[in-house]
Amino acid sequence: MPTFTALTTLTDKDHAEALGLALEMLEPEPTGIGVFEVEDGTGTWEVGGYFLERPDEVGLALLAAAHEAKPFAVSKVEDRDWVAQVRRELTPVEAGRFWVYGGHDAHLLPSNRIGLEIEAAMAFGTGHHGTTQGCLTALDKLIRQGLRARNVADIGAGTGVLAMAAAKSFPARVLASDIDPIAASTARANMRANTLGNRVVCLTAVGFRHPAIRRAAPFDLIMANILANPLRRLAPDMARHSEPGAKVILSGILNRQAQGVISVYEGNGFALSDRLVIGEWTTLTLTRT
């Protein structure tokens, strides 16, 4: 059975959330609604509805006009085995010594690489995005420079791929936290798939706000692949939870936002050690002074 999507964008968070609520009253009603900020630094919000039958396009037009949104774009989506498609398209990614792959490609793992297995059904944060590649490449460079971390935090861990990389590289205590409980659950599943279930503690937390994280601090390595604005807000907590000389790897930063993030962290006691650009994304490595 085909499904339908109806998507629009607008530039005000309150209007976006109100439009998402209003979509629930539409007939035929949507089976799902999404409201999220587009990760391009423009302040754009996307609102979408998913329908089992063609939505009322007149009703959508009225809602868009009432909430100062662009007209909805309605599309028909045919049934598809998305997991099978991801498996076909999710080719392994190499980032320094790390090799990120789906279970269907396990037989291809090179003997001289550290394998990080992410299942196709959990494909966000797989290493294909420039931010994750940047973090893994930055970690590989630190290891080549002699880093031997003992106490690691992965903040905003998603699938936990960075925490996995640390756990497979160091005999360290590793904590992985994410604001989304589904992400934390996904990370736990990936830890089990990589036989790291007892090595990495996966938590649901906003930034560093969890008793287990506070008890484990100070850290000598912190990784955070989030977005520029949350990273700027986290700078004081990064300083409080890192030891002198600690390394911090930050990504989720558009190239044009990098200098602003650097300035905030320099103001909180960090010095820039390295900067890596992959496409439109920047990864920063900083040292706690």
GROMACS .gro file of C-alpha atoms in nm, residues 47-280:
model
  234
   47VAL     CA    1   0.706   1.999   0.961
   48GLY     CA    2   0.590   1.674   0.804
   49GLY     CA    3   0.291   1.444   0.812
   50TYR     CA    4   0.264   1.080   0.700
   51PHE     CA    5  -0.067   0.951   0.565
   52LEU     CA    6  -0.209   0.614   0.459
   53GLU     CA    7  -0.430   0.789   0.204
   54ARG     CA    8  -0.394   1.110   0.006
   55PRO     CA    9  -0.419   1.404   0.247
   56ASP     CA   10  -0.660   1.696   0.216
   57GLU     CA   11  -0.448   1.936   0.015
   58VAL     CA   12  -0.692   2.225   0.061
   59GLY     CA   13  -0.678   2.173   0.435
   60LEU     CA   14  -0.297   2.159   0.420
   61ALA     CA   15  -0.287   2.485   0.224
   62LEU     CA   16  -0.507   2.658   0.483
   63LEU     CA   17  -0.289   2.530   0.769
   64ALA     CA   18   0.029   2.645   0.595
   65ALA     CA   19  -0.112   2.994   0.539
   66ALA     CA   20  -0.240   3.021   0.897
   67HIS     CA   21   0.102   2.930   1.043
   68GLU     CA   22   0.315   3.134   0.799
   69ALA     CA   23   0.466   2.825   0.640
   70LYS     CA   24   0.553   2.750   0.280
   71PRO     CA   25   0.292   2.544   0.090
   72PHE     CA   26   0.303   2.173   0.172
   73ALA     CA   27   0.471   1.948  -0.082
   74VAL     CA   28   0.268   1.624  -0.106
   75SER     CA   29   0.443   1.311  -0.233
   76LYS     CA   30   0.340   0.951  -0.287
   77VAL     CA   31   0.580   0.692  -0.143
   78GLU     CA   32   0.559   0.335  -0.269
   79ASP     CA   33   0.617   0.045  -0.032
   80ARG     CA   34   0.983  -0.046  -0.007
   81ASP     CA   35   1.203  -0.267   0.206
   82TRP     CA   36   1.405   0.017   0.353
   83VAL     CA   37   1.638  -0.204   0.556
   84ALA     CA   38   1.726  -0.405   0.244
   85GLN     CA   39   1.788  -0.083   0.053
   86VAL     CA   40   2.012   0.055   0.329
   87ARG     CA   41   2.206  -0.269   0.327
   88ARG     CA   42   2.266  -0.227  -0.047
   89GLU     CA   43   2.368   0.137  -0.016
   90LEU     CA   44   2.544   0.133   0.324
   91THR     CA   45   2.894   0.056   0.207
   92PRO     CA   46   3.174   0.032   0.464
   93VAL     CA   47   3.348   0.355   0.563
   94GLU     CA   48   3.717   0.380   0.649
   95ALA     CA   49   3.836   0.655   0.884
   96GLY     CA   50   4.198   0.604   0.980
   97ARG     CA   51   4.226   0.273   1.165
   98PHE     CA   52   3.847   0.246   1.199
   99TRP     CA   53   3.621   0.057   0.961
  100VAL     CA   54   3.246   0.117   1.004
  101TYR     CA   55   3.023  -0.147   0.848
  102GLY     CA   56   2.688  -0.322   0.855
  103GLY     CA   57   2.665  -0.683   0.967
  104HIS     CA   58   2.604  -0.787   0.605
  105ASP     CA   59   2.961  -0.674   0.522
  106ALA     CA   60   3.135  -0.839   0.818
  107HIS     CA   61   3.320  -1.076   0.584
  108LEU     CA   62   3.492  -0.775   0.423
  109LEU     CA   63   3.651  -0.643   0.744
  110PRO     CA   64   4.026  -0.596   0.681
  111SER     CA   65   4.248  -0.770   0.934
  112ASN     CA   66   4.444  -0.449   1.005
  113ARG     CA   67   4.142  -0.232   1.088
  114ILE     CA   68   3.928  -0.186   1.400
  115GLY     CA   69   3.576  -0.287   1.302
  116LEU     CA   70   3.273  -0.092   1.426
  117GLU     CA   71   2.954  -0.277   1.337
  118ILE     CA   72   2.630  -0.079   1.298
  119GLU     CA   73   2.317  -0.260   1.187
  120ALA     CA   74   2.134  -0.128   0.880
  121ALA     CA   75   1.813  -0.085   1.077
  122MET     CA   76   2.004   0.155   1.308
  123ALA     CA   77   2.174   0.348   1.031
  124PHE     CA   78   2.187   0.701   1.170
  125GLY     CA   79   2.535   0.788   1.293
  126THR     CA   80   2.707   0.516   1.091
  127GLY     CA   81   3.023   0.698   0.987
  128HIS     CA   82   2.891   0.797   0.645
  129HIS     CA   83   2.819   1.149   0.764
  130GLY     CA   84   3.113   1.390   0.746
  131THR     CA   85   3.081   1.471   1.116
  132THR     CA   86   3.120   1.111   1.230
  133GLN     CA   87   3.402   1.050   0.984
  134GLY     CA   88   3.569   1.363   1.115
  135CYS     CA   89   3.547   1.249   1.478
  136LEU     CA   90   3.684   0.903   1.399
  137THR     CA   91   3.967   1.051   1.191
  138ALA     CA   92   4.049   1.298   1.471
  139LEU     CA   93   4.054   1.014   1.725
  140ASP     CA   94   4.282   0.808   1.500
  141LYS     CA   95   4.522   1.103   1.475
  142LEU     CA   96   4.531   1.148   1.854
  143ILE     CA   97   4.611   0.778   1.898
  144ARG     CA   98   4.894   0.806   1.643
  145GLN     CA   99   5.025   1.103   1.844
  146GLY     CA  100   5.037   0.886   2.156
  147LEU     CA  101   4.704   0.942   2.332
  148ARG     CA  102   4.621   0.667   2.584
  149ALA     CA  103   4.286   0.762   2.729
  150ARG     CA  104   4.169   0.611   3.059
  151ASN     CA  105   3.833   0.781   3.114
  152VAL     CA  106   3.616   0.868   2.813
  153ALA     CA  107   3.277   1.034   2.761
  154ASP     CA  108   3.079   1.035   2.435
  155ILE     CA  109   2.816   1.310   2.474
  156GLY     CA  110   2.525   1.296   2.227
  157ALA     CA  111   2.634   0.946   2.134
  158GLY     CA  112   2.358   0.846   1.887
  159THR     CA  113   2.443   0.492   1.781
  160GLY     CA  114   2.747   0.497   2.010
  161VAL     CA  115   2.996   0.457   1.726
  162LEU     CA  116   3.247   0.698   1.884
  163ALA     CA  117   3.218   0.528   2.223
  164MET     CA  118   3.278   0.194   2.049
  165ALA     CA  119   3.587   0.332   1.878
  166ALA     CA  120   3.727   0.449   2.213
  167ALA     CA  121   3.646   0.122   2.389
  168LYS     CA  122   3.821  -0.076   2.116
  169SER     CA  123   4.125   0.153   2.122
  170PHE     CA  124   4.193   0.198   2.495
  171PRO     CA  125   4.163  -0.004   2.817
  172ALA     CA  126   3.941   0.279   2.938
  173ARG     CA  127   3.616   0.336   3.120
  174VAL     CA  128   3.373   0.469   2.857
  175LEU     CA  129   3.037   0.641   2.911
  176ALA     CA  130   2.800   0.718   2.622
  177SER     CA  131   2.505   0.950   2.678
  178ASP     CA  132   2.225   1.083   2.461
  179ILE     CA  133   1.922   1.300   2.529
  180ASP     CA  134   1.705   1.052   2.332
  181PRO     CA  135   1.623   0.727   2.516
  182ILE     CA  136   1.577   0.550   2.181
  183ALA     CA  137   1.931   0.649   2.084
  184ALA     CA  138   2.062   0.522   2.418
  185SER     CA  139   1.882   0.192   2.362
  186THR     CA  140   2.023   0.170   2.009
  187ALA     CA  141   2.372   0.234   2.144
  188ARG     CA  142   2.332  -0.050   2.396
  189ALA     CA  143   2.228  -0.286   2.114
  190ASN     CA  144   2.531  -0.184   1.910
  191MET     CA  145   2.758  -0.240   2.211
  192ARG     CA  146   2.625  -0.594   2.240
  193ALA     CA  147   2.675  -0.653   1.868
  194ASN     CA  148   3.037  -0.544   1.909
  195THR     CA  149   3.087  -0.752   2.229
  196LEU     CA  150   3.129  -0.432   2.431
  197GLY     CA  151   2.824  -0.471   2.651
  198ASN     CA  152   3.029  -0.466   2.973
  199ARG     CA  153   3.278  -0.205   2.856
  200VAL     CA  154   3.053   0.091   2.772
  201VAL     CA  155   2.781   0.237   2.994
  202CYS     CA  156   2.500   0.391   2.784
  203LEU     CA  157   2.289   0.656   2.955
  204THR     CA  158   1.996   0.884   2.878
  205ALA     CA  159   2.107   1.233   2.980
  206VAL     CA  160   2.105   1.597   2.877
  207GLY     CA  161   2.470   1.682   2.829
  208PHE     CA  162   2.658   1.599   3.150
  209ARG     CA  163   2.347   1.602   3.368
  210HIS     CA  164   2.356   1.251   3.508
  211PRO     CA  165   2.491   1.131   3.845
  212ALA     CA  166   2.700   0.858   3.679
  213ILE     CA  167   2.869   1.113   3.453
  214ARG     CA  168   2.942   1.350   3.740
  215ARG     CA  169   3.086   1.064   3.947
  216ALA     CA  170   3.309   0.948   3.662
  217ALA     CA  171   3.452   1.295   3.590
  218PRO     CA  172   3.704   1.436   3.525
  219PHE     CA  173   3.754   1.279   3.182
  220ASP     CA  174   4.075   1.276   2.980
  221LEU     CA  175   3.887   1.237   2.649
  222ILE     CA  176   3.546   1.380   2.563
  223MET     CA  177   3.379   1.347   2.223
  224ALA     CA  178   3.063   1.533   2.125
  225ASN     CA  179   2.915   1.515   1.776
  226ILE     CA  180   2.606   1.733   1.818
  227LEU     CA  181   2.546   2.079   1.666
  228ALA     CA  182   2.723   2.412   1.701
  229ASN     CA  183   2.471   2.584   1.931
  230PRO     CA  184   2.448   2.299   2.186
  231LEU     CA  185   2.827   2.266   2.177
  232ARG     CA  186   2.868   2.633   2.263
  233ARG     CA  187   2.627   2.595   2.555
  234LEU     CA  188   2.818   2.288   2.678
  235ALA     CA  189   3.156   2.464   2.690
  236PRO     CA  190   3.147   2.546   3.066
  237ASP     CA  191   3.041   2.188   3.147
  238MET     CA  192   3.317   2.054   2.921
  239ALA     CA  193   3.565   2.253   3.127
  240ARG     CA  194   3.420   2.137   3.459
  241HIS     CA  195   3.420   1.769   3.357
  242SER     CA  196   3.763   1.747   3.189
  243GLU     CA  197   4.102   1.719   3.353
  244PRO     CA  198   4.401   1.941   3.265
  245GLY     CA  199   4.550   1.822   2.938
  246ALA     CA  200   4.231   1.640   2.837
  247LYS     CA  201   4.146   1.614   2.468
  248VAL     CA  202   3.804   1.717   2.341
  249ILE     CA  203   3.675   1.627   1.993
  250LEU     CA  204   3.378   1.832   1.870
  251SER     CA  205   3.176   1.802   1.552
  252GLY     CA  206   2.834   1.872   1.403
  253ILE     CA  207   2.975   2.215   1.319
  254LEU     CA  208   2.920   2.381   0.982
  255ASN     CA  209   3.241   2.532   0.845
  256ARG     CA  210   3.113   2.887   0.887
  257GLN     CA  211   3.029   2.818   1.254
  258ALA     CA  212   3.371   2.679   1.350
  259GLN     CA  213   3.541   3.002   1.454
  260GLY     CA  214   3.251   3.092   1.683
  261VAL     CA  215   3.277   2.753   1.857
  262ILE     CA  216   3.656   2.788   1.888
  263SER     CA  217   3.620   3.133   2.048
  264VAL     CA  218   3.372   3.007   2.309
  265TYR     CA  219   3.595   2.713   2.404
  266GLU     CA  220   3.906   2.929   2.420
  267GLY     CA  221   3.714   3.147   2.664
  268ASN     CA  222   3.652   2.839   2.879
  269GLY     CA  223   4.009   2.722   2.905
  270PHE     CA  224   4.068   2.519   2.587
  271ALA     CA  225   4.326   2.559   2.313
  272LEU     CA  226   4.272   2.450   1.953
  273SER     CA  227   4.492   2.151   1.864
  274ASP     CA  228   4.358   2.051   1.524
  275ARG     CA  229   4.087   2.132   1.273
  276LEU     CA  230   3.955   1.893   1.006
  277VAL     CA  231   3.713   1.987   0.726
  278ILE     CA  232   3.510   1.721   0.541
  279GLY     CA  233   3.267   1.875   0.293
  280GLU     CA  234   3.062   2.141   0.470
   0.00000   0.00000   0.00000
